[in-house]
Short mmCIF file of C-alpha atoms in Angstrom, two decimals:
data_model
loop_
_atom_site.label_atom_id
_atom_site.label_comp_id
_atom_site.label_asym_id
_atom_site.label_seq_id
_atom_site.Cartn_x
_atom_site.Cartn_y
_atom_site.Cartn_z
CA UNK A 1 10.07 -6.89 25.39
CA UNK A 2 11.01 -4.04 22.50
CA UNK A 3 9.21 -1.47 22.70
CA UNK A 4 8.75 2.29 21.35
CA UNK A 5 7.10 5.19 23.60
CA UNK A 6 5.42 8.52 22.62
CA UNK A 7 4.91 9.88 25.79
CA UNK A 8 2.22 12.81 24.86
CA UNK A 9 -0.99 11.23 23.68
CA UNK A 10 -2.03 14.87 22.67
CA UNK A 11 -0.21 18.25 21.64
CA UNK A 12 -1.15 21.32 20.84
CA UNK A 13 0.68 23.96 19.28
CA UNK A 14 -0.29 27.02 17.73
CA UNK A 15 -0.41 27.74 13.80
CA UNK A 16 3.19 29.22 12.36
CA UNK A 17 5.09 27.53 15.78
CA UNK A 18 7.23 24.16 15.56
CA UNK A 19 5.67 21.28 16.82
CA UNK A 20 8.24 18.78 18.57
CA UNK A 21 6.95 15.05 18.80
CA UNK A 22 9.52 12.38 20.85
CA UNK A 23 10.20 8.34 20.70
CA UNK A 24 11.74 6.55 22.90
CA UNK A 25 12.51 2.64 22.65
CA UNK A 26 13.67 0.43 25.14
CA UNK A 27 15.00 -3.07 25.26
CA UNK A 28 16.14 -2.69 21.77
CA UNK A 29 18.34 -1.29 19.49
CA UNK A 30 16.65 -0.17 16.28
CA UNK A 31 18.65 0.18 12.51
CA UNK A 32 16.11 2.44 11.97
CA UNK A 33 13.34 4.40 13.28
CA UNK A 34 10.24 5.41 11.18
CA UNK A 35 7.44 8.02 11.53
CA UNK A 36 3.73 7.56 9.87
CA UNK A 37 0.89 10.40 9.74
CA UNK A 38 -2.13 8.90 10.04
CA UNK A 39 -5.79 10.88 9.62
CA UNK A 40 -8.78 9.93 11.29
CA UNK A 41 -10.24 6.41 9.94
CA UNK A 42 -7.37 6.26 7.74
CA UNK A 43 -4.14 3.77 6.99
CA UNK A 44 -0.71 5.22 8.14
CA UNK A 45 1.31 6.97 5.59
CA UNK A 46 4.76 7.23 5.41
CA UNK A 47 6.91 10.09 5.89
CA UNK A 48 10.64 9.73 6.84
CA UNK A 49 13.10 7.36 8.01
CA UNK A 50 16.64 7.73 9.52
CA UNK A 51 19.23 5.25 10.20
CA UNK A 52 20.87 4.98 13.62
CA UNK A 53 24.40 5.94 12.11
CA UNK A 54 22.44 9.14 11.23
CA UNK A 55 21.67 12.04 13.20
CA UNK A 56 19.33 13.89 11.33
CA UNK A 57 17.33 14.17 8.50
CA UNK A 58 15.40 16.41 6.90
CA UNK A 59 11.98 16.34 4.15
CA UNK A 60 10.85 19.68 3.80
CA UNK A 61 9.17 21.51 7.07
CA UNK A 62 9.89 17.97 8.90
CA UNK A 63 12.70 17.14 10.68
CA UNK A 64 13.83 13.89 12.55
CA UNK A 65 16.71 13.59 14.98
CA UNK A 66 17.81 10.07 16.15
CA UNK A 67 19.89 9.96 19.40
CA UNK A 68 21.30 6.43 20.28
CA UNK A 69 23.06 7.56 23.59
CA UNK A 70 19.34 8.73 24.63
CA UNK A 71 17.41 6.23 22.58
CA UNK A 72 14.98 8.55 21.67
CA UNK A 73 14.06 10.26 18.46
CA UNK A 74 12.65 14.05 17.52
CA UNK A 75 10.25 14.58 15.00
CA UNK A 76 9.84 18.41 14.17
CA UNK A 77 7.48 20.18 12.24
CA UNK A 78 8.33 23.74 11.25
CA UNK A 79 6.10 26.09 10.40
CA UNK A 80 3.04 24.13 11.58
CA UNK A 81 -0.27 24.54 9.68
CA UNK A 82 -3.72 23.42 10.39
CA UNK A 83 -3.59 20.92 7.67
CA UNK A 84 -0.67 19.21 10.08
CA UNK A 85 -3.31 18.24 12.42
CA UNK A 86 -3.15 14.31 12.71
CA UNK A 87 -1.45 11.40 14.73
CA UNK A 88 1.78 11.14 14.11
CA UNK A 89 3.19 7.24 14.71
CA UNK A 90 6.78 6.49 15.15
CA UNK A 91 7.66 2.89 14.13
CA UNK A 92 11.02 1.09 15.39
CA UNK A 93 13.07 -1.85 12.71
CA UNK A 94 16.28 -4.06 13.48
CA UNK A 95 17.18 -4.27 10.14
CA UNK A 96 15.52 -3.75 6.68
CA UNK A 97 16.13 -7.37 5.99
CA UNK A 98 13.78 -8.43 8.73
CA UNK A 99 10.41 -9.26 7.76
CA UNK A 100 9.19 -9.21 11.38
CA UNK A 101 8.52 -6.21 12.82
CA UNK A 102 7.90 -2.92 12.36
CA UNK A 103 7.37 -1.86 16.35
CA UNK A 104 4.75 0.92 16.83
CA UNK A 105 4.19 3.70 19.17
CA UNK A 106 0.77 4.38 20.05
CA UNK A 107 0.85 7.92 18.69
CA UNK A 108 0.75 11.22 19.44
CA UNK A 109 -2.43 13.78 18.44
CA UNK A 110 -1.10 16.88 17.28
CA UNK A 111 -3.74 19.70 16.54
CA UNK A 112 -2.72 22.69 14.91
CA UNK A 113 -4.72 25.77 16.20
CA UNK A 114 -5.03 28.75 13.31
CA UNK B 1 2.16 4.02 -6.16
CA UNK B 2 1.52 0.37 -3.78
CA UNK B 3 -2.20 -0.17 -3.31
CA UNK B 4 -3.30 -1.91 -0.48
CA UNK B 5 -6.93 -2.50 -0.61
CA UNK B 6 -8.83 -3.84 2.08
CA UNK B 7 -12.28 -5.19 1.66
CA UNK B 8 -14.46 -3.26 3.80
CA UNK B 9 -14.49 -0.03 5.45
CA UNK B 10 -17.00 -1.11 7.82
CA UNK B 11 -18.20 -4.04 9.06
CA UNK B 12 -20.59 -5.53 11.93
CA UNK B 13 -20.91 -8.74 12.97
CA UNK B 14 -22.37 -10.86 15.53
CA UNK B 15 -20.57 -12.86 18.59
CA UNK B 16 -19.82 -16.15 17.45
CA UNK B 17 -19.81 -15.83 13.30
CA UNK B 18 -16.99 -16.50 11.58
CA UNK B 19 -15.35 -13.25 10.11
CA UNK B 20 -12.97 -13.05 7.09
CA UNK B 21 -10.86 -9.12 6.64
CA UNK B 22 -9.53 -9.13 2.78
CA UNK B 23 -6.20 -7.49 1.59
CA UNK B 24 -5.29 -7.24 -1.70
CA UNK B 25 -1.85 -5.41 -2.75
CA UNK B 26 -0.31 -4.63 -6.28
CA UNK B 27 2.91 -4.22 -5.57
CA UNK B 28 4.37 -7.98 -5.35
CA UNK B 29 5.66 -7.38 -1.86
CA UNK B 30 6.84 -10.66 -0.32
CA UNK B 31 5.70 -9.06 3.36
CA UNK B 32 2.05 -8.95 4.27
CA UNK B 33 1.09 -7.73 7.92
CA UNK B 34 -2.61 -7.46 9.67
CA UNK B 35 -2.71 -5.01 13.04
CA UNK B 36 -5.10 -4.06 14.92
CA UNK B 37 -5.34 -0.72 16.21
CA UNK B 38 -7.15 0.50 19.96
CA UNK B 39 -6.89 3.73 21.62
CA UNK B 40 -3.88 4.20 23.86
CA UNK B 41 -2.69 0.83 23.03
CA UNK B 42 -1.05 1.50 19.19
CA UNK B 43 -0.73 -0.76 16.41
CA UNK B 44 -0.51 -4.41 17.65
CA UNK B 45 0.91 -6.98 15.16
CA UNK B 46 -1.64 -9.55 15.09
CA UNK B 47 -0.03 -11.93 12.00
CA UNK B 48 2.59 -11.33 9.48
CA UNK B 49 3.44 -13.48 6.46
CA UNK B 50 7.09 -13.65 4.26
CA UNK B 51 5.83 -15.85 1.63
CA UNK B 52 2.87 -17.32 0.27
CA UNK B 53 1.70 -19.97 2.65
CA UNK B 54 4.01 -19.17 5.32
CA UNK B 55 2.62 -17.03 8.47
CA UNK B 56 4.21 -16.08 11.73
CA UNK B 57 2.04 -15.23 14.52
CA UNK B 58 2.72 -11.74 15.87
CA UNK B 59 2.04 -10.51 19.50
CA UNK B 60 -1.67 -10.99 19.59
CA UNK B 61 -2.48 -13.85 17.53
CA UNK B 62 -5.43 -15.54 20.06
CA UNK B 63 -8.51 -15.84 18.16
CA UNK B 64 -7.21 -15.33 14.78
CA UNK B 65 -6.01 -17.14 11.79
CA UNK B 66 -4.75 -15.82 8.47
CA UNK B 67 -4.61 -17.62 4.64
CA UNK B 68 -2.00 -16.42 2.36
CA UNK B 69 -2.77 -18.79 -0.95
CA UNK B 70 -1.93 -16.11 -3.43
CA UNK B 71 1.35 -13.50 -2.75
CA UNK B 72 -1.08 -10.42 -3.60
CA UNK B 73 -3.70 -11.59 -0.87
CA UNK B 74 -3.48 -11.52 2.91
CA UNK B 75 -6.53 -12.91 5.16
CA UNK B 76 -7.41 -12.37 8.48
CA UNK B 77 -10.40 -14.79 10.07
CA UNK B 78 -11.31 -14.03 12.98
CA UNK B 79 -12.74 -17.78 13.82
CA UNK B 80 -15.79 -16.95 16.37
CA UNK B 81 -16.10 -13.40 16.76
CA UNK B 82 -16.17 -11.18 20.39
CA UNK B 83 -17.04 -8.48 21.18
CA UNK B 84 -13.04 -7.33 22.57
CA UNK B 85 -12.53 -8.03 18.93
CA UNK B 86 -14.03 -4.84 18.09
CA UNK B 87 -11.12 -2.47 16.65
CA UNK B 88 -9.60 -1.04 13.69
CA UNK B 89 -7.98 -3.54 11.48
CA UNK B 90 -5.19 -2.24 9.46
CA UNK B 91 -3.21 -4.64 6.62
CA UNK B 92 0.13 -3.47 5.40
CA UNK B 93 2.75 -4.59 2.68
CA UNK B 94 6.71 -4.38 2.80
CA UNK B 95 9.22 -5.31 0.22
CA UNK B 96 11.92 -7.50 1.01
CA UNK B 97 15.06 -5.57 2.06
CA UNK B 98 13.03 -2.57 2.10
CA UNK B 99 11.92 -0.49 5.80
CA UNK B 100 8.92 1.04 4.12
CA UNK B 101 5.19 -0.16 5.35
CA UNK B 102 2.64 0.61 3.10
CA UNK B 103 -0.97 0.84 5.04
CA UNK B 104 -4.61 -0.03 3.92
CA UNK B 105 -7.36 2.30 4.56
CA UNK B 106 -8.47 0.30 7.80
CA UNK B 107 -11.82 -1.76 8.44
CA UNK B 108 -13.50 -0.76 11.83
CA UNK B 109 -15.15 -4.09 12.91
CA UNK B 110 -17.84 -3.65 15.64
CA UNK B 111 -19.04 -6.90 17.10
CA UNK B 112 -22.19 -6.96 19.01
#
């Protein structure tokens, strides 16, 4: 079955150093892959999506690479603050026409030591 | 800005009752989706729905049911509650032709 793999439950970085997050799917091929911040007792949010014809993108101190031949995507935060401390989901989609699925990760923890 | 709203925050119930999660959205999305959440084991997609009245069951359905009578509202029932059924329940909303999910705040249900 499809699935999508964050292999570090939990990362810790220090304050002012990049944090690097991976994804890896298997058994599929995704159109796009998706990453979600979620806090503690909260709903996922949003952050950034990239296509599989692209190989990067870029929001601010975030950064996303998406590498087909690996099947695995980077997300990067530069600069890392405190306030960055959360779980950070990455979310897999065939197509944006399909109503089906959105395929989750189970998340990595990322804490942010000042 | 899309506003999911789930009912409760919280919730406890017994084994055995009869247990109805609430979503409401304001965004007309055609897509409504309820996961549940567990440690280690990520968001599983319990029920999805493309239209009113029409549901798919996701990878998890056992136990559940869901009623979408209205396009803005998504129910989950969880028909005789167990305790395994205790987790975080998340709803989320998608437009058609669109990648973006938009999240509820989550109800942690705790059945004892």
């Amino acid at each position: 079955s499809q699935k999508i793999e964050q292999n570090s439950e939990a990362l810790n970085i220090q304050e002012g150093k990049t944090a690097t997050l991976t994804c890896n799917y298997t058994n599929y091929s995704p159109a796009y892959l998706q990453w979600y911040r979620q806090d503690p007792g909260r709903g996922p949010v949003f952050l950034l999506l990239i296509r599989e014809n692209e190989k990067e993108k870029r929001k601010e101190r975030l950064k996303v690479t998406f590498d087909t031949t690996l099947k695995q995507s980077l997300f990067h935060i530069t600069a890392s603050q405190p306030a960055d401390s959360a779980t950070y989901l990455c979310a897999g989609t065939p197509s944006s026409g399909s109503a089906r699925q959105l395929t989750f990760g189970s998340g990595t923890q990322l804490t942010v030591l000042p | 800005d899309v506003k999911v709203t789930q009912s409760s925050r919280y919730l406890v119930k017994r084994t055995g009752e009869k247990v109805f999660l609430e979503c409401v959205q304001d965004m007309d999305h055609e897509n409504m989706f309820w996961y549940r959440q567990d440690p280690g084991l990520g968001l599983r997609l319990i029920y999805f729905s493309y239209d009113v009245k029409m549901k798919e069951k996701g990878d998890i359905p056992e136990g559940y049911s869901v009623s979408r009578e209205k396009k803005e509202r998504f129910s989950l029932i969880l028909e005789s509650a167990s305790t395994n059924q205790t987790s975080m329940y998340l709803c989320a909303t998608k437009g058609r032709g669109t990648t973006e999910a938009f999240f509820g705040q989550g109800t942690r249900l705790t059945v004892v």
